[in-house]
Amino acid sequence: MSGPPVLVVGETPSLGRAIQDLLEAYAISARLVSDLDPADRAALRDIRVIVAAANSPQSRTLQARLHGHLRGPELVVVGSRDAPGVTAPGIHSVGLPLVPAPFVQLVRALLAGEPRG
């Protein structure tokens, strides 16, 4: 049995829980963790999208990706103030307050493998 296709990294715990609840309300299976160890490749095996919930100046998950410590799935960074200027492939930025419909649409498109800007 494979795990959920979306991994929510709750850098800001309350935001992480809210995002997990939102995704599951839209029938998107998601698992919540408090931090992501890039060395744990087994945890990323079935993951297709990582959502970093980081209502902070910097996202640890985004920084790990930018410095090459985290490769793999599409990354959606929610709320971090360092994300909007990043234009690297596979990285998407969503601001706060979170608008549910466009966020869920983005996650669904990424799960379907549709290219996004």
PDB file of C-alpha atoms in Angstrom:
ATOM      1  CA  MET A   1       0.000   0.000   0.000  1.00  0.00           C
ATOM      2  CA  SER A   2       1.386   3.394  -0.924  1.00  0.00           C
ATOM      3  CA  GLY A   3       1.272   6.390   1.365  1.00  0.00           C
ATOM      4  CA  PRO A   4      -0.381   9.742   0.803  1.00  0.00           C
ATOM      5  CA  PRO A   5       0.844  11.583  -2.309  1.00  0.00           C
ATOM      6  CA  VAL A   6       1.147  14.894  -0.408  1.00  0.00           C
ATOM      7  CA  LEU A   7       3.494  15.529   2.487  1.00  0.00           C
ATOM      8  CA  VAL A   8       2.772  18.638   4.561  1.00  0.00           C
ATOM      9  CA  VAL A   9       5.799  19.934   6.469  1.00  0.00           C
ATOM     10  CA  GLY A  10       4.382  21.936   9.366  1.00  0.00           C
ATOM     11  CA  GLU A  11       7.214  24.380   9.939  1.00  0.00           C
ATOM     12  CA  THR A  12       4.452  26.463  11.518  1.00  0.00           C
ATOM     13  CA  PRO A  13       2.496  23.674  13.259  1.00  0.00           C
ATOM     14  CA  SER A  14      -0.959  25.287  13.257  1.00  0.00           C
ATOM     15  CA  LEU A  15      -0.665  26.215   9.566  1.00  0.00           C
ATOM     16  CA  GLY A  16       0.499  22.698   8.752  1.00  0.00           C
ATOM     17  CA  ARG A  17      -2.517  21.151  10.491  1.00  0.00           C
ATOM     18  CA  ALA A  18      -4.876  23.569   8.748  1.00  0.00           C
ATOM     19  CA  ILE A  19      -3.397  22.729   5.337  1.00  0.00           C
ATOM     20  CA  GLN A  20      -3.627  19.004   5.994  1.00  0.00           C
ATOM     21  CA  ASP A  21      -7.276  19.399   7.043  1.00  0.00           C
ATOM     22  CA  LEU A  22      -8.004  21.513   3.957  1.00  0.00           C
ATOM     23  CA  LEU A  23      -6.466  18.989   1.578  1.00  0.00           C
ATOM     24  CA  GLU A  24      -8.298  16.099   3.195  1.00  0.00           C
ATOM     25  CA  ALA A  25     -11.583  18.055   3.030  1.00  0.00           C
ATOM     26  CA  TYR A  26     -11.029  18.100  -0.747  1.00  0.00           C
ATOM     27  CA  ALA A  27     -10.299  14.335  -0.765  1.00  0.00           C
ATOM     28  CA  ILE A  28      -6.535  14.757  -1.206  1.00  0.00           C
ATOM     29  CA  SER A  29      -4.632  12.367   1.034  1.00  0.00           C
ATOM     30  CA  ALA A  30      -1.935  14.158   3.031  1.00  0.00           C
ATOM     31  CA  ARG A  31       0.476  13.283   5.812  1.00  0.00           C
ATOM     32  CA  LEU A  32       1.736  15.901   8.277  1.00  0.00           C
ATOM     33  CA  VAL A  33       5.267  15.987   9.685  1.00  0.00           C
ATOM     34  CA  SER A  34       6.886  18.673  11.818  1.00  0.00           C
ATOM     35  CA  ASP A  35      10.164  18.649   9.919  1.00  0.00           C
ATOM     36  CA  LEU A  36      11.645  16.906   6.920  1.00  0.00           C
ATOM     37  CA  ASP A  37      14.937  15.094   7.106  1.00  0.00           C
ATOM     38  CA  PRO A  38      16.330  15.165   3.558  1.00  0.00           C
ATOM     39  CA  ALA A  39      18.414  12.078   4.387  1.00  0.00           C
ATOM     40  CA  ASP A  40      15.231  10.030   4.844  1.00  0.00           C
ATOM     41  CA  ARG A  41      14.656   9.172   1.182  1.00  0.00           C
ATOM     42  CA  ALA A  42      12.262   6.351   2.094  1.00  0.00           C
ATOM     43  CA  ALA A  43       9.810   8.935   3.445  1.00  0.00           C
ATOM     44  CA  LEU A  44       9.708  10.593   0.011  1.00  0.00           C
ATOM     45  CA  ARG A  45       9.269   7.425  -2.055  1.00  0.00           C
ATOM     46  CA  ASP A  46       5.522   7.809  -2.696  1.00  0.00           C
ATOM     47  CA  ILE A  47       5.332  11.572  -2.219  1.00  0.00           C
ATOM     48  CA  ARG A  48       4.431  13.575  -5.324  1.00  0.00           C
ATOM     49  CA  VAL A  49       4.024  17.013  -3.716  1.00  0.00           C
ATOM     50  CA  ILE A  50       5.576  18.553  -0.610  1.00  0.00           C
ATOM     51  CA  VAL A  51       3.756  21.489   0.968  1.00  0.00           C
ATOM     52  CA  ALA A  52       5.912  23.550   3.324  1.00  0.00           C
ATOM     53  CA  ALA A  53       3.666  25.438   5.757  1.00  0.00           C
ATOM     54  CA  ALA A  54       5.979  28.210   6.876  1.00  0.00           C
ATOM     55  CA  ASN A  55       4.479  31.446   8.100  1.00  0.00           C
ATOM     56  CA  SER A  56       7.945  32.881   8.694  1.00  0.00           C
ATOM     57  CA  PRO A  57      10.663  34.929   7.011  1.00  0.00           C
ATOM     58  CA  GLN A  58      12.368  31.762   5.731  1.00  0.00           C
ATOM     59  CA  SER A  59      11.279  28.222   5.017  1.00  0.00           C
ATOM     60  CA  ARG A  60      13.690  25.486   6.142  1.00  0.00           C
ATOM     61  CA  THR A  61      12.259  23.162   3.508  1.00  0.00           C
ATOM     62  CA  LEU A  62      12.707  25.730   0.736  1.00  0.00           C
ATOM     63  CA  GLN A  63      16.269  26.455   1.826  1.00  0.00           C
ATOM     64  CA  ALA A  64      17.071  22.720   1.821  1.00  0.00           C
ATOM     65  CA  ARG A  65      15.727  22.484  -1.742  1.00  0.00           C
ATOM     66  CA  LEU A  66      17.626  25.552  -2.950  1.00  0.00           C
ATOM     67  CA  HIS A  67      20.903  24.276  -1.469  1.00  0.00           C
ATOM     68  CA  GLY A  68      20.512  20.846  -3.083  1.00  0.00           C
ATOM     69  CA  HIS A  69      19.808  18.939   0.130  1.00  0.00           C
ATOM     70  CA  LEU A  70      16.267  18.044  -0.916  1.00  0.00           C
ATOM     71  CA  ARG A  71      15.476  16.792  -4.379  1.00  0.00           C
ATOM     72  CA  GLY A  72      12.421  15.170  -5.777  1.00  0.00           C
ATOM     73  CA  PRO A  73       8.780  16.111  -5.594  1.00  0.00           C
ATOM     74  CA  GLU A  74       7.204  19.415  -6.487  1.00  0.00           C
ATOM     75  CA  LEU A  75       7.443  21.882  -3.600  1.00  0.00           C
ATOM     76  CA  VAL A  76       4.673  24.311  -2.659  1.00  0.00           C
ATOM     77  CA  VAL A  77       5.747  26.867  -0.060  1.00  0.00           C
ATOM     78  CA  VAL A  78       2.861  28.490   1.814  1.00  0.00           C
ATOM     79  CA  GLY A  79       3.349  31.735   3.685  1.00  0.00           C
ATOM     80  CA  SER A  80       7.123  32.074   3.723  1.00  0.00           C
ATOM     81  CA  ARG A  81       8.350  35.522   2.819  1.00  0.00           C
ATOM     82  CA  ASP A  82      11.489  34.187   1.078  1.00  0.00           C
ATOM     83  CA  ALA A  83       9.561  32.097  -1.461  1.00  0.00           C
ATOM     84  CA  PRO A  84       7.889  34.615  -3.820  1.00  0.00           C
ATOM     85  CA  GLY A  85      11.183  35.625  -5.472  1.00  0.00           C
ATOM     86  CA  VAL A  86      12.274  32.044  -6.152  1.00  0.00           C
ATOM     87  CA  THR A  87      11.869  30.995  -9.769  1.00  0.00           C
ATOM     88  CA  ALA A  88      13.527  27.570  -9.640  1.00  0.00           C
ATOM     89  CA  PRO A  89      11.779  24.683 -11.418  1.00  0.00           C
ATOM     90  CA  GLY A  90       9.500  22.612  -9.224  1.00  0.00           C
ATOM     91  CA  ILE A  91       9.031  25.337  -6.602  1.00  0.00           C
ATOM     92  CA  HIS A  92       5.713  27.149  -6.191  1.00  0.00           C
ATOM     93  CA  SER A  93       4.821  29.949  -3.787  1.00  0.00           C
ATOM     94  CA  VAL A  94       1.422  30.580  -2.201  1.00  0.00           C
ATOM     95  CA  GLY A  95       0.842  33.613  -0.004  1.00  0.00           C
ATOM     96  CA  LEU A  96      -1.251  34.162   3.062  1.00  0.00           C
ATOM     97  CA  PRO A  97      -4.097  34.464   3.696  1.00  0.00           C
ATOM     98  CA  LEU A  98      -4.535  31.142   1.966  1.00  0.00           C
ATOM     99  CA  VAL A  99      -7.354  31.078  -0.576  1.00  0.00           C
ATOM    100  CA  PRO A 100      -8.549  27.447  -0.589  1.00  0.00           C
ATOM    101  CA  ALA A 101      -9.788  26.944  -4.172  1.00  0.00           C
ATOM    102  CA  PRO A 102      -6.665  28.140  -6.057  1.00  0.00           C
ATOM    103  CA  PHE A 103      -4.388  26.327  -3.593  1.00  0.00           C
ATOM    104  CA  VAL A 104      -6.253  23.037  -3.984  1.00  0.00           C
ATOM    105  CA  GLN A 105      -6.320  23.532  -7.770  1.00  0.00           C
ATOM    106  CA  LEU A 106      -2.522  23.976  -7.765  1.00  0.00           C
ATOM    107  CA  VAL A 107      -1.975  20.840  -5.679  1.00  0.00           C
ATOM    108  CA  ARG A 108      -4.306  18.798  -7.900  1.00  0.00           C
ATOM    109  CA  ALA A 109      -2.537  20.027 -11.038  1.00  0.00           C
ATOM    110  CA  LEU A 110       0.844  19.089  -9.577  1.00  0.00           C
ATOM    111  CA  LEU A 111      -0.449  15.662  -8.578  1.00  0.00           C
ATOM    112  CA  ALA A 112      -1.683  15.190 -12.146  1.00  0.00           C
ATOM    113  CA  GLY A 113       1.718  16.171 -13.493  1.00  0.00           C
ATOM    114  CA  GLU A 114       0.467  19.295 -15.256  1.00  0.00           C
ATOM    115  CA  PRO A 115       3.151  21.916 -15.846  1.00  0.00           C
ATOM    116  CA  ARG A 116       2.727  25.048 -13.754  1.00  0.00           C
ATOM    117  CA  GLY A 117       4.429  28.435 -13.875  1.00  0.00           C
TER     118      GLY A 117
END
